[in-house]
Coordinates of C-alpha atoms and ligand atoms in Angstrom, one line a residue:
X11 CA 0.0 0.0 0.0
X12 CA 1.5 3.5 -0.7
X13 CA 1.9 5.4 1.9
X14 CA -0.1 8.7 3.0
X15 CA 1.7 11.4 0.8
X16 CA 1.2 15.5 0.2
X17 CA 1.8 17.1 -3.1
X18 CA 1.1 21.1 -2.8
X19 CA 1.4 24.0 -5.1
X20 CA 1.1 27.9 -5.2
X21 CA -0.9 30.5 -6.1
X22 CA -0.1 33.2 -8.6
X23 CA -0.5 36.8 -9.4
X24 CA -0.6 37.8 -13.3
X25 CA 1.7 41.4 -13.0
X26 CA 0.5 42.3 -17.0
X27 CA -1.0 40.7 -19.5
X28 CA -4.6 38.8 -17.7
X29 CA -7.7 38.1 -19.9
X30 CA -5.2 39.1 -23.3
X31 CA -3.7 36.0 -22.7
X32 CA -6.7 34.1 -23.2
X33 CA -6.5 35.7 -26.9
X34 CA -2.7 34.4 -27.5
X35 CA -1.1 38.0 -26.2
X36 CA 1.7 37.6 -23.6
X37 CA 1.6 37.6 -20.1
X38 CA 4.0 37.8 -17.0
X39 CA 3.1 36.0 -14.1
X40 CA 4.7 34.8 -11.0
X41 CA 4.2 32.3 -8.2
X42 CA 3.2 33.7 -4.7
X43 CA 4.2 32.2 -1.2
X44 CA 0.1 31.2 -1.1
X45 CA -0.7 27.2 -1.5
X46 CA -2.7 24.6 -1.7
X47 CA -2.1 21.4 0.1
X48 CA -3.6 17.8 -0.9
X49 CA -2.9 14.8 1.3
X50 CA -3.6 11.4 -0.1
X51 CA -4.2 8.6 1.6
X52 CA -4.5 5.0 0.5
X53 CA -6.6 3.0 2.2
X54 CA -7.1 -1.3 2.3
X55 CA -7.6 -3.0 -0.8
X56 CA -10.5 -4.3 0.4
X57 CA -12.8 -0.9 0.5
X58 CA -13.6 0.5 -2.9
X59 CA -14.5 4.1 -2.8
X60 CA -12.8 7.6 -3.4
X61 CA -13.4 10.0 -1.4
X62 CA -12.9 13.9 -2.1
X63 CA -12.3 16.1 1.2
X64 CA -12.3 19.8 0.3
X65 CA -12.5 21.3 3.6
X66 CA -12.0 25.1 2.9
X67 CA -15.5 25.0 0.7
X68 CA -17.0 22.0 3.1
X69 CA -17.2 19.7 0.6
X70 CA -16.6 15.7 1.6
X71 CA -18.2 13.4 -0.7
X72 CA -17.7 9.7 -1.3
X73 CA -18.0 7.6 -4.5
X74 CA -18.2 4.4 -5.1
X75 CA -15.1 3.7 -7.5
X76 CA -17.2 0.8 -9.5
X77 CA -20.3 2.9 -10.2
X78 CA -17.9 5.6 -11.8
X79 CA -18.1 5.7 -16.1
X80 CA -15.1 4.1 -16.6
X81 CA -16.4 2.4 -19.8
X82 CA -17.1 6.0 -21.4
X83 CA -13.3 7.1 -20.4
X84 CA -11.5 3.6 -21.3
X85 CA -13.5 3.7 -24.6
X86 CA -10.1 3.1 -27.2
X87 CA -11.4 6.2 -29.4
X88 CA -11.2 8.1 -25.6
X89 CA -8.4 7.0 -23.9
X90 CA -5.7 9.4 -23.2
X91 CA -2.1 7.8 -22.2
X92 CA -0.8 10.2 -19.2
X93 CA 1.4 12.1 -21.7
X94 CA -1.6 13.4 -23.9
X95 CA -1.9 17.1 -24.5
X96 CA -5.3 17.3 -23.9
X97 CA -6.4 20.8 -25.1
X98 CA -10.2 20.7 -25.2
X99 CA -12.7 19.0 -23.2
X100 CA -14.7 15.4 -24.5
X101 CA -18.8 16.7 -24.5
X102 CA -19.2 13.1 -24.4
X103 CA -17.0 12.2 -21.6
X104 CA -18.0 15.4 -19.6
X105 CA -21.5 14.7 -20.0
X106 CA -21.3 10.8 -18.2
X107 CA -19.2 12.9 -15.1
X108 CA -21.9 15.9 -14.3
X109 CA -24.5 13.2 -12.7
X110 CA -21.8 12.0 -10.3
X111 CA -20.4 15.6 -9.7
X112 CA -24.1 16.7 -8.8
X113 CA -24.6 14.2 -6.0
X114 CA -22.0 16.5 -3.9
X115 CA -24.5 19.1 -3.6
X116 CA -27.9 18.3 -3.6
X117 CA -29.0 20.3 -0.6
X118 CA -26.8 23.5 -1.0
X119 CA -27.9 26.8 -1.9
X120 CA -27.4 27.6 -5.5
X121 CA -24.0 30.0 -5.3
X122 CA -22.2 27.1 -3.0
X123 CA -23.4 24.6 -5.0
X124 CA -21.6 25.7 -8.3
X125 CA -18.2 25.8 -6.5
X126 CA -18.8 22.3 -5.0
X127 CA -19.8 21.0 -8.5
X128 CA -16.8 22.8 -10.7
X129 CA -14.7 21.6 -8.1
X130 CA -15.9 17.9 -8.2
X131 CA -16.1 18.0 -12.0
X132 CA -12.6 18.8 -12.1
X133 CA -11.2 15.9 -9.8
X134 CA -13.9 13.3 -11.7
X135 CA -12.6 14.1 -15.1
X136 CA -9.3 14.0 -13.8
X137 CA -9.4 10.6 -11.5
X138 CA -11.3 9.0 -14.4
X139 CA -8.7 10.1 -17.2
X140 CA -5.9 9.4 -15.3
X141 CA -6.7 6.2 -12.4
X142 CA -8.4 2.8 -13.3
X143 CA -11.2 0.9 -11.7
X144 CA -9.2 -1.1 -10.3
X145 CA -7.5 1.7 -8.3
X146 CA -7.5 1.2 -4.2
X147 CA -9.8 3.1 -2.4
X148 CA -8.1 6.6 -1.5
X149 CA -9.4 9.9 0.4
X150 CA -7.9 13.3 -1.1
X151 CA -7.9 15.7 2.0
X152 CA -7.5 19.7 0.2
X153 CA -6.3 22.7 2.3
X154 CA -5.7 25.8 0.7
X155 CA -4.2 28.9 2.1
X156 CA -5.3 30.8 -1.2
X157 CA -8.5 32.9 -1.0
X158 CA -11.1 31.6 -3.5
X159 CA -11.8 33.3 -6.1
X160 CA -9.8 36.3 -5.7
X161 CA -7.5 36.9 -8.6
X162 CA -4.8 34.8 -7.2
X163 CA -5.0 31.5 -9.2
X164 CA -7.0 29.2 -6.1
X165 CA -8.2 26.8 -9.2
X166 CA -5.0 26.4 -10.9
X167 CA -3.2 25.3 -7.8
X168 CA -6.0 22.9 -6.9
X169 CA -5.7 21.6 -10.4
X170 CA -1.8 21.2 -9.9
X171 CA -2.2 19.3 -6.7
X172 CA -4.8 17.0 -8.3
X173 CA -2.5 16.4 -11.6
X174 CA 0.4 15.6 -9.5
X175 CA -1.4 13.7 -6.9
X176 CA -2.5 11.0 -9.6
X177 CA 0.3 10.8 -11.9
X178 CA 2.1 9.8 -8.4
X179 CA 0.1 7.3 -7.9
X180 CA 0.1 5.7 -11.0
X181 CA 4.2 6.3 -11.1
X182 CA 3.7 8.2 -14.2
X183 CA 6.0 11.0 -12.5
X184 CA 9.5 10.6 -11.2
X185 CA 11.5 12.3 -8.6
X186 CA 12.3 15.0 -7.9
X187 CA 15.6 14.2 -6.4
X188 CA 18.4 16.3 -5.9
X189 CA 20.9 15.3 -8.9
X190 CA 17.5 15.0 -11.2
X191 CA 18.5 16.6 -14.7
X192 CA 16.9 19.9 -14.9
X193 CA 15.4 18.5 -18.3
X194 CA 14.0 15.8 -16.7
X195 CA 12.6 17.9 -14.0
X196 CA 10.8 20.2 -16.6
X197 CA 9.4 16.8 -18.1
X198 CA 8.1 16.4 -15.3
X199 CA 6.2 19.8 -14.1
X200 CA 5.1 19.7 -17.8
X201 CA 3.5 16.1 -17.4
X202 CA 1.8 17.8 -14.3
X203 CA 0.7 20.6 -16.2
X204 CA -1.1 19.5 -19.0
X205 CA -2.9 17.5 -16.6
X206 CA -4.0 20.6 -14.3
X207 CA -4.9 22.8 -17.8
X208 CA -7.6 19.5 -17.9
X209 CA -9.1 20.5 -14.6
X210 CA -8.5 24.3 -15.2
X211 CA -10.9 23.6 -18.3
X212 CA -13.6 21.6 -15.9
X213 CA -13.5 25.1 -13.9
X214 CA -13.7 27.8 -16.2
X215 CA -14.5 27.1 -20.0
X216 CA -11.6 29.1 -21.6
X217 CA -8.1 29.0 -19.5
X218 CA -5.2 30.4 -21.4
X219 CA -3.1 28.2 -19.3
X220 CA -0.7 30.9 -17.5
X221 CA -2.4 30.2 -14.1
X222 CA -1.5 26.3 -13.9
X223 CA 1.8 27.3 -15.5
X224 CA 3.1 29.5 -13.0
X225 CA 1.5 27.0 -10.4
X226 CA 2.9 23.6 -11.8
X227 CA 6.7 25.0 -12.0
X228 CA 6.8 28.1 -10.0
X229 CA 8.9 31.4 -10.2
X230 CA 8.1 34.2 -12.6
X231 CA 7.8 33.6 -16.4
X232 CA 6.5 34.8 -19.5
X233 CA 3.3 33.1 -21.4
X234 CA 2.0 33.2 -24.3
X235 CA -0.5 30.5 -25.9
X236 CA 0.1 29.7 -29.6
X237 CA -2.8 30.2 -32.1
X238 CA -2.7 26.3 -33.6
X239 CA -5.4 24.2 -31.3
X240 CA -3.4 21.3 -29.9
X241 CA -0.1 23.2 -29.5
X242 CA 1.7 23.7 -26.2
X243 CA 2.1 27.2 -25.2
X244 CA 5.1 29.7 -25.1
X245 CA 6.7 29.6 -21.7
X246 CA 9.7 31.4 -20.4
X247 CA 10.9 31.4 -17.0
X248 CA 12.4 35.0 -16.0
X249 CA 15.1 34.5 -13.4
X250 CA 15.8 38.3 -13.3
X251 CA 12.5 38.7 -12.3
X252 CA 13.1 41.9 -9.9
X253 CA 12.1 41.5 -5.8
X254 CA 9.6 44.4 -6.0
X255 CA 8.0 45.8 -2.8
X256 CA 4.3 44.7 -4.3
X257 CA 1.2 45.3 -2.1
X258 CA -1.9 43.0 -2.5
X259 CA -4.8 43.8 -1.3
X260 CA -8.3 42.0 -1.6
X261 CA -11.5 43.3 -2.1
X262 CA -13.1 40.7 -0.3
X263 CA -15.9 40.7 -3.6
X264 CA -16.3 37.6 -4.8
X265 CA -16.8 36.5 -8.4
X266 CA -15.7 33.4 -10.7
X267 CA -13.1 33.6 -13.1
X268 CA -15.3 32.1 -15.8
X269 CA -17.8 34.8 -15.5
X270 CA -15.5 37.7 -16.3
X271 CA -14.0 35.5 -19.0
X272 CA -17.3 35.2 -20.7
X273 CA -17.9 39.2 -20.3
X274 CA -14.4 39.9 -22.1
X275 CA -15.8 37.1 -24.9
X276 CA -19.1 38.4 -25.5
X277 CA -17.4 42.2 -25.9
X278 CA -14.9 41.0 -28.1
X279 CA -17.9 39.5 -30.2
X280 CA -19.9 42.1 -30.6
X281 CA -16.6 44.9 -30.7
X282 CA -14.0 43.3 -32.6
X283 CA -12.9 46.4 -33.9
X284 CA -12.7 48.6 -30.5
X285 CA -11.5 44.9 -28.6
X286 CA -9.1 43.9 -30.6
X287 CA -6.4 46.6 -30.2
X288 CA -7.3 46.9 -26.4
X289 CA -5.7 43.2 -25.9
X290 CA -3.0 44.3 -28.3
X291 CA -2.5 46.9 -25.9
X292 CA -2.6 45.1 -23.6
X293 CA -0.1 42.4 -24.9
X294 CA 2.6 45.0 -26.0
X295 CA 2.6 46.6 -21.9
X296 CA 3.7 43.3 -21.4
X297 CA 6.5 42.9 -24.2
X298 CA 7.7 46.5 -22.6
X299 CA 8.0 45.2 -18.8
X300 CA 9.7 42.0 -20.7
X301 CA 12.3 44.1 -22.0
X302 CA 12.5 46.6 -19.1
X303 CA 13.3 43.4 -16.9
X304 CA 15.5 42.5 -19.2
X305 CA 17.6 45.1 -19.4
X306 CA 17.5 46.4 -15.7
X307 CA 19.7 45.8 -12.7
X308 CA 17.3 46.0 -10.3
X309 CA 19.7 45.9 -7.6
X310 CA 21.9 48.5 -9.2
X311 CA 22.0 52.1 -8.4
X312 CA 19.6 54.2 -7.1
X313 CA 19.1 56.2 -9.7
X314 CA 18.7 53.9 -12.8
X315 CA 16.4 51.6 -10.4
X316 CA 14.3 54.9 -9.6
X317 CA 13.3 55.6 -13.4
X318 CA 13.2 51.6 -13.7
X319 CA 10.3 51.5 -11.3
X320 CA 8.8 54.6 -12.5
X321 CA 8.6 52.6 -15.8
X322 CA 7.0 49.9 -14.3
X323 CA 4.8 51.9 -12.8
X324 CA 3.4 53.5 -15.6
X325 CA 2.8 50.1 -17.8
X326 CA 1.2 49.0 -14.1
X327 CA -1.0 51.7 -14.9
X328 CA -1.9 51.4 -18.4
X329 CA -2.6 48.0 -18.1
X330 CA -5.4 48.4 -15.5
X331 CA -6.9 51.1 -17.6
X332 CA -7.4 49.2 -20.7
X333 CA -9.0 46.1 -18.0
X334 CA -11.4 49.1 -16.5
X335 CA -12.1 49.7 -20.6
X336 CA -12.8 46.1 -20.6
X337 CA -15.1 46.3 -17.9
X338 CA -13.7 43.8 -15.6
X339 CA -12.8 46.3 -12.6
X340 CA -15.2 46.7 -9.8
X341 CA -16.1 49.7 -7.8
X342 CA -14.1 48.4 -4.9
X343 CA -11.1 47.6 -7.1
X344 CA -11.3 51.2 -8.2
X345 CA -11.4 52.9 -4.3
X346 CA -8.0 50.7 -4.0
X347 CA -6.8 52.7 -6.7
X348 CA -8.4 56.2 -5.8
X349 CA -6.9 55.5 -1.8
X350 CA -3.2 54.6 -3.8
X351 CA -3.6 57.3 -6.3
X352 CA -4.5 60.1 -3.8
X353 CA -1.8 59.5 -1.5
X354 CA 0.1 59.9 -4.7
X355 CA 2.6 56.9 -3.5
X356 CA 2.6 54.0 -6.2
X357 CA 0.7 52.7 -9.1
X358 CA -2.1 49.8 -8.9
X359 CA -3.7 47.7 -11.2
X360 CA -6.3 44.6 -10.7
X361 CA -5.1 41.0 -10.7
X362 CA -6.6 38.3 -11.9
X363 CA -10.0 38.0 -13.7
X364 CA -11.1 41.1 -12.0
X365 CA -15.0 41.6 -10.9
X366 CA -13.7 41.6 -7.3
X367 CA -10.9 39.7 -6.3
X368 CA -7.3 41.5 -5.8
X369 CA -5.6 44.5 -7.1
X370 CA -1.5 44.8 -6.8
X371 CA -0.3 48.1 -5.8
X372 CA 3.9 48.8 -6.7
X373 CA 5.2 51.7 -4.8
X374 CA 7.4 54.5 -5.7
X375 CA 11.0 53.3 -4.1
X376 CA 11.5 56.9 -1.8
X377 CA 8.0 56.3 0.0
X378 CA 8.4 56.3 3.9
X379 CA 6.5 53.3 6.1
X380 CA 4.6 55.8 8.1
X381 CA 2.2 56.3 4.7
X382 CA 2.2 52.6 3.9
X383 CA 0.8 52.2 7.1
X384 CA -1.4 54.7 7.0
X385 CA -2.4 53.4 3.7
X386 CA -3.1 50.0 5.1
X387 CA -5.0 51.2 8.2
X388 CA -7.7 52.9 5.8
X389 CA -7.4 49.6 3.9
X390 CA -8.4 47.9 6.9
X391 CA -11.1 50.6 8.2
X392 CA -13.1 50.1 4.7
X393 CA -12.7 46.2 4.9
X394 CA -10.4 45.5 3.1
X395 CA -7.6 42.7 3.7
X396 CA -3.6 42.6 2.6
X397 CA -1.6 39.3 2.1
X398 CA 2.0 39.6 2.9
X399 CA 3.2 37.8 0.3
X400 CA 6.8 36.7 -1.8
X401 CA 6.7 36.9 -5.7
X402 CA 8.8 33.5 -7.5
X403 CA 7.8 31.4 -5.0
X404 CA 8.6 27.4 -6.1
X405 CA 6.2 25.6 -8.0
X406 CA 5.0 22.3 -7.2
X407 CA 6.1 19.9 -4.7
X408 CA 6.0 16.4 -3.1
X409 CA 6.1 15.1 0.9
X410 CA 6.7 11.4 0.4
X411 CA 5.5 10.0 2.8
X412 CA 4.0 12.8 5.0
X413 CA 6.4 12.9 7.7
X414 CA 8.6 15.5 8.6
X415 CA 11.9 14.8 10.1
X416 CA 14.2 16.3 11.8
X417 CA 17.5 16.7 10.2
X418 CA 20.1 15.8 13.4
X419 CA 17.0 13.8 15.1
X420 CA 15.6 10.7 13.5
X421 CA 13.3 9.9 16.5
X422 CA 11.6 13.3 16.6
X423 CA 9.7 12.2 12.9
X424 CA 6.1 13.6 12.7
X425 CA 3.8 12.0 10.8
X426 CA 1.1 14.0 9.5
X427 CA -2.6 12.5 9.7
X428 CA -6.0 13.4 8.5
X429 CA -6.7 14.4 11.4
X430 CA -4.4 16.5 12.0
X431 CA -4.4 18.3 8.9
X432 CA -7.8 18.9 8.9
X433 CA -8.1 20.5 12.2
X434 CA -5.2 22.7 11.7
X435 CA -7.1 25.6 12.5
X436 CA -7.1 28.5 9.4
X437 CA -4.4 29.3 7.2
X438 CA -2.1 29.9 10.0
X439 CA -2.5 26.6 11.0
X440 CA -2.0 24.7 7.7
X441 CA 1.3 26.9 7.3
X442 CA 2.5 26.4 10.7
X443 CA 1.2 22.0 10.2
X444 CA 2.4 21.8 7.0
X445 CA 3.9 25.2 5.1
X446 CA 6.6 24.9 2.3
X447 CA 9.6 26.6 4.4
X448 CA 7.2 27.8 7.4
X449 CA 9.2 26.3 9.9
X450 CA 12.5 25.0 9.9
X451 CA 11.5 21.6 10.7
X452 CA 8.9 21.7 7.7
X453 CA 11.9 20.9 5.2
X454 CA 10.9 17.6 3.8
X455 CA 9.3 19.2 0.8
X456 CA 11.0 18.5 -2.7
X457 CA 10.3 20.6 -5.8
X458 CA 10.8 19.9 -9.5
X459 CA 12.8 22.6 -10.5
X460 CA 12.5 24.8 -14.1
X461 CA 15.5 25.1 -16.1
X462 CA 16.4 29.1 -15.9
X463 CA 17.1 30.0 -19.5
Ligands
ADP1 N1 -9.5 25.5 -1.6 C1 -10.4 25.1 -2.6 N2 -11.1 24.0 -2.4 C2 -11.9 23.5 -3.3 N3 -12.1 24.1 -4.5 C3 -11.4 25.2 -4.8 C4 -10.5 25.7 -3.8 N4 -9.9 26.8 -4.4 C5 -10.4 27.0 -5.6 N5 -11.3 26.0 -5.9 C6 -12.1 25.9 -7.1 O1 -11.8 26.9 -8.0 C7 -12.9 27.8 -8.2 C8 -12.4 29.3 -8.1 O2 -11.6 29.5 -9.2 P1 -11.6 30.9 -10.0 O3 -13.0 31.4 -10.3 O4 -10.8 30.6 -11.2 O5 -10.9 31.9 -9.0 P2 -9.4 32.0 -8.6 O6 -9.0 33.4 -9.1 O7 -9.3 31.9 -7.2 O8 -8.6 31.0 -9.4 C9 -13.9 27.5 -7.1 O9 -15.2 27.7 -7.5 C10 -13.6 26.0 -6.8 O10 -14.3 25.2 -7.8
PMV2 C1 -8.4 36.3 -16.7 C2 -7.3 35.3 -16.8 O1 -6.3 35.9 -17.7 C3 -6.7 35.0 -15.5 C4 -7.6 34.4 -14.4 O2 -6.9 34.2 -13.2 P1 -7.8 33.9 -11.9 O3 -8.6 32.6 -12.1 O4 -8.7 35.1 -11.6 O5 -6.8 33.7 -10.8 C5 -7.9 34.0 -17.5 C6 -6.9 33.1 -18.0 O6 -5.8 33.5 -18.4 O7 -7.2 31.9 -18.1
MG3 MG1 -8.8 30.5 -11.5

């Protein structure tokens, strides 16, 4: 029996380039010190169930692994070997999952009951694409420490756990280990993420891909789909990506990626003309922080770094007006903006698919702490809430088996339960249990690292 095992991945925030990437424009995104955890535990051969254990949306549901449509999915026209690109979803396939990703939420009020069901639609298709039926019964526990549905890539990195989780289990992934060939490694995270873009899809209808990208291998890179259907998209990793003192700061309004995907879709439709050039726009602010980053010491002097940021600033702003134009900004995104603007200290701009969600605020290098305090004490008055959070953060990772050991101490192990991890109370708690680099003695995590180009 395998043992009980944690794969976990991060969160992301897009810096230029959201919803134009949908239309093939690039994007630069980069992985934030926010994650999602997934333990998995196998249990005796002789149950037969899967169970699905999202605690941070209440979900817990059980199936019964034989009443599953594994005929539909094993169907020789259907099956996909664990190294497909799969770049669209199967009507048919999706069609025989909805009526088993229903039974989670019979009872639940409408709004709660389309998370539960995205949610459950993504780990069916998933399990039944990538497990068998005659797979052991297993429970898949989910913590997240990402706010849902704010901007800051929640579904990609549940997606990412989910991808690795299974490929693990049916040893379709190896390592990582520490002499692993960094091309091997980037095998591996892209195994992973083709696999997540599937449950991305499941979510929302029309991913570009950036979020599970940034989530499956981590750091800060540049994306960019490719026209062609079926082709793998554009992805370069920016290890120059500069340590910027970024603030972001959450509305607290909620709203689903797939609905502000639609809006964009349904303007573009019916305003090619006007559209078009805005994404343009929008893609060539990105090209111009590319080449800024590029060709900036960051940690230089003074001086060059101050027009650097000033720079950045500007394409920080540009890019938010042309989303506003798009009308995916929110009233409360805005009064971010108007609080950042008036105190005349930095430039802000709205992360993610907008609606709600978060906005990222850069500020101007000679600004003193007393007025980002200030600043985030009227934040706090008018309800809104800050993450303190690190930009390049590593992508995904495996604890196999979940114990954590001590380094000079073999006998002070600690194995980490069910239990345990789902009574670790908040996001505090699942850091502090389990956190990649929370705690010194949390070091039993292993990443697949990118190759740096
Ligand atoms: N912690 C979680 N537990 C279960 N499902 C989650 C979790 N986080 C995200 N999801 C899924 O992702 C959806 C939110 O994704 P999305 O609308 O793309 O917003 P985000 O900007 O956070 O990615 C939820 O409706 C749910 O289906
Ligand atoms: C709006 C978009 O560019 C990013 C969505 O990010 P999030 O789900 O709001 O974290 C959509 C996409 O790229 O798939
Ligand atoms: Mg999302």
């Amino acid at each position: 029996m395998a043992p009980t095992f944690m794969v976990s991945a991060p969160g992301k925030v897009i810096v230029f380039g959201e919803h134009a990437a949908v239309y093939g424009k690039p994007a630069i995104a980069a992985a934030i010190s926010l994650r999602s955890y997934l333990l998995v535990n196998t249990l005796s051969k002789s149950r037969h169930t899967v169970t699905l254990n999202m605690r941070d949306i209440g979900l817990d549901h059980t199936w019964d692994i034989a009443a599953l449509p594994w005929a539909a999915f094993n169907q020789p026209e259907k099956k996909k070997s664990f190294h497909s690109l799969v770049t669209s979803l199967d009507d048919d396939l999706l069609n025989t999952i909805i009526p088993h990703a229903e039974e989670v939420s019979e009872h639940l009020p409408e709004q709660d009951r389309k998370i539960h069901i995205s949610s459950a639609k993504a780990f069916l298709y998933l399990f039944l694409s990538l497990s068998s039926p005659h797979s052991p019964a297993v429970i898949y526990t989910l913590r997240s420490t990402i706010p849902i549905g704010a901007g800051l890539g929640s579904s990609a990195s549940v997606c990412v756990c989910l991808s690795a989780a299974l490929l693990l289990q049916i040893r379709a992934l190896a390592g990582p280990h520490p002499d692993q060939p960094p091309e091997e490694a980037e095998l591996q995270i892209e195994r992973v993420n083709r696999w997540a873009y599937v449950g991305e899809m499941c979510i929302h209808g029309n991913p570009s891909g950036v979020d599970n990208t940034v989530s499956a291998g981590g750091k800060a890179v540049l994306f960019r789909r490719q026209g062609a259907a079926g082709s793998s998209p554009l992805v370069t990793p920016l290890p120059r990506f500069p340590k910027l003192p970024l603030l972001l700061v959450n509305t607290r309004q909620g709203r689903s990626t797939s609905t502000q995907v639609e809006k964009v879709g349904v303007l573009r439709r019916n305003h090619p003309k006007v559209v078009e050039p805005i994404l343009e726009g929008i893609g060539e602010v990105s090209k111009s922080a590319l080449e800024l980053i590029s060709s900036t010491d960051f940690d230089g002097d003074n001086g060059s770094i101050n027009a650097a940021v000033e720079h950045l600033g500007t394409l920080i702003r540009i890019n938010h007006g042309f989303l506003v134009s798009l009308g995916v900004s929110h009233p409360r995104l805005e009064r971010i903006r108007e609080l950042v603007d008036y105190a005349g200290i930095g430039w802000t701009k709205l992360t993610g698919a907008g609606g709600g969600g978060c906005a990222i605020t850069l500020f101007r290098p000679d600004v003193e702490e007393e007025t980002i305090r200030e600043l985030e004490q009227k934040f706090e008055a008018e309800g809104f809430e800050k993450y303190e959070t690190v930009l390049g953060a590593d992508g995904v990772g495996v604890l196999w088996p979940a114990v954590f050991r001590n380094e000079d101490d073999d006998t002070a192990a600690e194995e980490i339960d069910q239990e345990m991890f789902e009574k670790a109370e908040g996001a505090q708690g699942v850091d502090r249990l389990v956190g990649v680099g929370a705690q010194e003695n949390r070091k039993g995590w292993k990443f697949w690292r990118r190759m740096a180009v």
